[in-house]
PDB file of C-alpha atoms in Angstrom:
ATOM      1  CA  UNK A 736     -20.820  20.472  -6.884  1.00 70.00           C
ATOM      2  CA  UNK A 737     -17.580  21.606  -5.161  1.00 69.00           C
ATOM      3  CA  UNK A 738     -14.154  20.136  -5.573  1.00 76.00           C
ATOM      4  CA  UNK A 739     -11.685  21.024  -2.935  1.00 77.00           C
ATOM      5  CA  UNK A 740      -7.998  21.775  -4.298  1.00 80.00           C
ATOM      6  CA  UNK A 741      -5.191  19.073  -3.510  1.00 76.00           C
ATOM      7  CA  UNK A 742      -2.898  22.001  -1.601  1.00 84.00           C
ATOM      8  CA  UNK A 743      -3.526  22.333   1.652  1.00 83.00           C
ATOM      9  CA  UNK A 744      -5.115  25.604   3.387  1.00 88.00           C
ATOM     10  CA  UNK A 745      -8.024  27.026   3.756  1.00 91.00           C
ATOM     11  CA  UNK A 746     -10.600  28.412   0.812  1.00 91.00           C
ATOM     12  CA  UNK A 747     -13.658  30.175   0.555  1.00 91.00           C
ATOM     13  CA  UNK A 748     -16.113  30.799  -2.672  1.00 88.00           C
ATOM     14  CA  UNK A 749     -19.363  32.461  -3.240  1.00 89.00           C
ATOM     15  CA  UNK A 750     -22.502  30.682  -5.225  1.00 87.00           C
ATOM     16  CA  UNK A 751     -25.765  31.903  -6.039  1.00 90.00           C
ATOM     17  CA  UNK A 752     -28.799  30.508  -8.667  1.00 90.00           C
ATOM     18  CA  UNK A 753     -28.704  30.630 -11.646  1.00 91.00           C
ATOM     19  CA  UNK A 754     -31.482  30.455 -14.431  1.00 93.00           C
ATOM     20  CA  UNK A 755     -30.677  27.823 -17.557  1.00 93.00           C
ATOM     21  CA  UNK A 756     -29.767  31.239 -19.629  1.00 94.00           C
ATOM     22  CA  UNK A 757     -26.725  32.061 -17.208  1.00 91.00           C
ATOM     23  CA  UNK A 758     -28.879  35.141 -15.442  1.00 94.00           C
ATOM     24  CA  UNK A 759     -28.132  35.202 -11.518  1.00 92.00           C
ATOM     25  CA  UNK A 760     -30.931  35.446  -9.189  1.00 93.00           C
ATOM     26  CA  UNK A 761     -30.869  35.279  -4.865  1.00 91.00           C
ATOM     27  CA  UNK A 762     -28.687  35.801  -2.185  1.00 91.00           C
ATOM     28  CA  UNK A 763     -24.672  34.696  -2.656  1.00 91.00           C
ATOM     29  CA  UNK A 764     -24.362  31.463  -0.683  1.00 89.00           C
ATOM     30  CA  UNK A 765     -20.446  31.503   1.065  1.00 89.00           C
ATOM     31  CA  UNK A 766     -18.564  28.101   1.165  1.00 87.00           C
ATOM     32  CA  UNK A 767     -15.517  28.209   3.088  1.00 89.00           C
ATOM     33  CA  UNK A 768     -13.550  24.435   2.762  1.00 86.00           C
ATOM     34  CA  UNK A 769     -10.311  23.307   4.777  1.00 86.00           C
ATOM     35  CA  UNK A 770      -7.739  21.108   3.522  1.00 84.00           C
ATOM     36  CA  UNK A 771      -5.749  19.133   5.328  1.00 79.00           C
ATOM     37  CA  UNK A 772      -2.325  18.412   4.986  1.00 74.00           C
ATOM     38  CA  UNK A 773      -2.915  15.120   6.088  1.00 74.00           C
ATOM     39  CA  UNK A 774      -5.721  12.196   4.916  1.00 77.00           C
ATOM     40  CA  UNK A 775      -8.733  10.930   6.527  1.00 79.00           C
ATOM     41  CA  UNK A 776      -7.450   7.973   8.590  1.00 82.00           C
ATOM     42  CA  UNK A 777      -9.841   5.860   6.147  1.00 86.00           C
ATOM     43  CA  UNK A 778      -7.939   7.512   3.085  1.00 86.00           C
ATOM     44  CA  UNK A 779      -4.313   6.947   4.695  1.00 85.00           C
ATOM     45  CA  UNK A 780      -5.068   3.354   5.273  1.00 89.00           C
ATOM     46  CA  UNK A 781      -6.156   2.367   2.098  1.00 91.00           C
ATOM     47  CA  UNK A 782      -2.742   4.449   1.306  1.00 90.00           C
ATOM     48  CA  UNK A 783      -0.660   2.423   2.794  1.00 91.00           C
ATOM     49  CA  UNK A 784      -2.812  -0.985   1.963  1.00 93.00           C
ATOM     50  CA  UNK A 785      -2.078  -0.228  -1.687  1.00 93.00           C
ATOM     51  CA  UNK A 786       1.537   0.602  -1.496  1.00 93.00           C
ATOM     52  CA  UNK A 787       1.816  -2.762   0.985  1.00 93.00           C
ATOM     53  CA  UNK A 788      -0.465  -4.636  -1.711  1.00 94.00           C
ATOM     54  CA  UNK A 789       2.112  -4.254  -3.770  1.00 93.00           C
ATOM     55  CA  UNK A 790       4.442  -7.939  -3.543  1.00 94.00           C
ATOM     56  CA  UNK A 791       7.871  -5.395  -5.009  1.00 92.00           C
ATOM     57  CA  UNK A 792       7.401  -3.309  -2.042  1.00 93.00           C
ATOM     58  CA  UNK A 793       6.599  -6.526   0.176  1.00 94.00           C
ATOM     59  CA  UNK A 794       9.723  -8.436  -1.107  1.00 95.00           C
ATOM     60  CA  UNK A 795      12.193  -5.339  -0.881  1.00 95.00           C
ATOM     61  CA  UNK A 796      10.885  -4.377   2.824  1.00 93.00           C
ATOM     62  CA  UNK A 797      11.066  -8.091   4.087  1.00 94.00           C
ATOM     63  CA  UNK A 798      14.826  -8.527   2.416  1.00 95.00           C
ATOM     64  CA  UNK A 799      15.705  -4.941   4.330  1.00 95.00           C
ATOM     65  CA  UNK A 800      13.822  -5.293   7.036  1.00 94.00           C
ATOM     66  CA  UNK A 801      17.368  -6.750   9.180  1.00 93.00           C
ATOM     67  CA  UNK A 802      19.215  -3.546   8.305  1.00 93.00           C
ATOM     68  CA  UNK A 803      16.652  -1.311   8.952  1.00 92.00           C
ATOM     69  CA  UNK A 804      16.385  -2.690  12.279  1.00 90.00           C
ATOM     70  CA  UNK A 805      20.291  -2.974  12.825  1.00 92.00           C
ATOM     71  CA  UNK A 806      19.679   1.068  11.787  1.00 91.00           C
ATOM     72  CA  UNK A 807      17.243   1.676  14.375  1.00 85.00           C
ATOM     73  CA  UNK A 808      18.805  -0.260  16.725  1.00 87.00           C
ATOM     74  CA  UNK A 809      21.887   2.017  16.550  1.00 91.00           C
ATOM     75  CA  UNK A 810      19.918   5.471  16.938  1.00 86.00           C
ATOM     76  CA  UNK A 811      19.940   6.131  12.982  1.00 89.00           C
ATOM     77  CA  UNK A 812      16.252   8.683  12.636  1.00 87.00           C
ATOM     78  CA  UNK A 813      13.680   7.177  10.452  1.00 84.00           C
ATOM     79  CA  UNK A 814      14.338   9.993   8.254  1.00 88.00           C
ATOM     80  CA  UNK A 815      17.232   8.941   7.420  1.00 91.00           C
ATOM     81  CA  UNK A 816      16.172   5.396   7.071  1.00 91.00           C
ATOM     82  CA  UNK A 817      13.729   6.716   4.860  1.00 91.00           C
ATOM     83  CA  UNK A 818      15.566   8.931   2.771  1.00 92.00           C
ATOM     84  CA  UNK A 819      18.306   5.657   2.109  1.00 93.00           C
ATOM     85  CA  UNK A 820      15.792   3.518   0.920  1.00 93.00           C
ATOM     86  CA  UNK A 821      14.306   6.074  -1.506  1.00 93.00           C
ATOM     87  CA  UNK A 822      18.030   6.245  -2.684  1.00 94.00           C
ATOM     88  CA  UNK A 823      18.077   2.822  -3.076  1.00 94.00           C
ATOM     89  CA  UNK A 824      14.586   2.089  -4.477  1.00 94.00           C
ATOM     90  CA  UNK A 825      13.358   5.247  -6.006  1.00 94.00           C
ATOM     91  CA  UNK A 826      10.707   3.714  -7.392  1.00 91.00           C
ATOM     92  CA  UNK A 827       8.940   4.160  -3.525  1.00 92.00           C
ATOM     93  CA  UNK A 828       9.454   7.982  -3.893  1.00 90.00           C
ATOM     94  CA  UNK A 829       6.539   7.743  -6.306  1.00 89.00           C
ATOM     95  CA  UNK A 830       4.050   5.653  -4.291  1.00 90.00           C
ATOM     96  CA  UNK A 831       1.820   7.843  -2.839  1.00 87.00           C
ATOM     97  CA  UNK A 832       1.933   6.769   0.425  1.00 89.00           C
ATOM     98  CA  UNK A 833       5.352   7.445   1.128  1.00 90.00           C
ATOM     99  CA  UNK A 834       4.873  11.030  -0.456  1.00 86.00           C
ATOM    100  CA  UNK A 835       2.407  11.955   2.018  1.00 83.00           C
ATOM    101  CA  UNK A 836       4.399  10.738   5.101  1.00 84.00           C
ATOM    102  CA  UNK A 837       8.077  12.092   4.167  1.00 84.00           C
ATOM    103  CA  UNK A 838       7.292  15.430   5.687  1.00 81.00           C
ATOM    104  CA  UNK A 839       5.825  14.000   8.622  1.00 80.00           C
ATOM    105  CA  UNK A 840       8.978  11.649   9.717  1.00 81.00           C
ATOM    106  CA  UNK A 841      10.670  13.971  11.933  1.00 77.00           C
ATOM    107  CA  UNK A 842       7.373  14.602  14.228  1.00 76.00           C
ATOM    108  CA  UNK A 843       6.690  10.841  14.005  1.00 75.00           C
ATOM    109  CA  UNK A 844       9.732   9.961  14.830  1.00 76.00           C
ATOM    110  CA  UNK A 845       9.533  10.734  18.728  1.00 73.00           C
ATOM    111  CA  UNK A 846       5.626   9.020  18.503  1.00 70.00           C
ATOM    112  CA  UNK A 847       6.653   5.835  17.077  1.00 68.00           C
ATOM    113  CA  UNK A 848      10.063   5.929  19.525  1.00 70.00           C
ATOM    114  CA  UNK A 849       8.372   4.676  22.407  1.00 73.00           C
ATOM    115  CA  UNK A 850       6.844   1.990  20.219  1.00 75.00           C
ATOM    116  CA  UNK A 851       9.821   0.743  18.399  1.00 71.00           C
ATOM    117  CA  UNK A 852      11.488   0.551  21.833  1.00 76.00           C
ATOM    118  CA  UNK A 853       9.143  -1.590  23.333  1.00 79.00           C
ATOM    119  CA  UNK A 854       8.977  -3.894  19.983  1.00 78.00           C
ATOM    120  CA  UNK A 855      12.698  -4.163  20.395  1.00 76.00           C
ATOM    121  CA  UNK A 856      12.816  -4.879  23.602  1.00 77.00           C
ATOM    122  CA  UNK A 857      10.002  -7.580  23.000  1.00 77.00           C
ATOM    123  CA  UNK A 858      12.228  -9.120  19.757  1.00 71.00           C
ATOM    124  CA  UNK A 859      15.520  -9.375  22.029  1.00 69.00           C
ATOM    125  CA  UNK A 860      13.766 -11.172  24.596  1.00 65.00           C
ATOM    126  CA  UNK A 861      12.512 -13.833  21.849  1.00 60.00           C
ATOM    127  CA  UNK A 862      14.408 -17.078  21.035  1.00 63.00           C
ATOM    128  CA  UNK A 863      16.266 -17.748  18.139  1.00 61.00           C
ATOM    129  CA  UNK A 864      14.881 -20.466  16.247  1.00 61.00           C
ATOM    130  CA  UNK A 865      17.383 -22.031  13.725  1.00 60.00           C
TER     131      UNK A 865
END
């Protein structure tokens, strides 16, 4: 059995046989294993299904959700949106998912810009129902 390490990079080990008294027998068999910075897609989404499982992190996103949008709205980076909520809820900081995507936010940041723009654009042009 091999276990890959949680720190990304790249690793390589050497196996061979070995008889039930420890003596070594055969050729050395080399394993070289990759790990990725980043999740399987099926690993991230249950990642962020679990932290959005969680009705705290529902409630507190729903009763922000105006600001952050007011935030985005006037240019503010998701980093920095980010970062403030951390400050504000710190208990997030722990949640796995968000662990894993704070060093990503900068790069994702110009991927999800085009996306947020258009959602934006789509929410302005919705009525207001009182």
């Amino acid at each position: 059995k091999v276990t890959a390490p949680n720190t990304p990079g790249e690793y390589t080990a050497q196996f061979r046989m070995e008889t039930a008294d420890g003596k070594r027998f055969g050729h050395k068999y080399w394993v070289t294993v990759c790990v990725s910075p980043f999740p399987a897609p099926t690993h991230f989404k249950a990642m962020a299904m679990d932290f959005l499982a969680d009705p705290e992190v529902v409630e507190t996103l729903q009763a922000e959700l105006p600001d952050i949008i007011m935030e985005i709205r006037q240019g503010k980076k998701m980093a920095a949106i980010v970062a403030s909520l951390i400050k504000k809820y710190p208990s997030f900081d722990k949640h796995p998912f968000v662990a894993m995507l704070k060093p990503y936010l900068k790069t994702l940041e110009s991927f999800m810009g085009d996306q947020i723009a258009a959602l934006l654009k789509m929410s302005s042009l919705m009525p207001v129902h009182k």
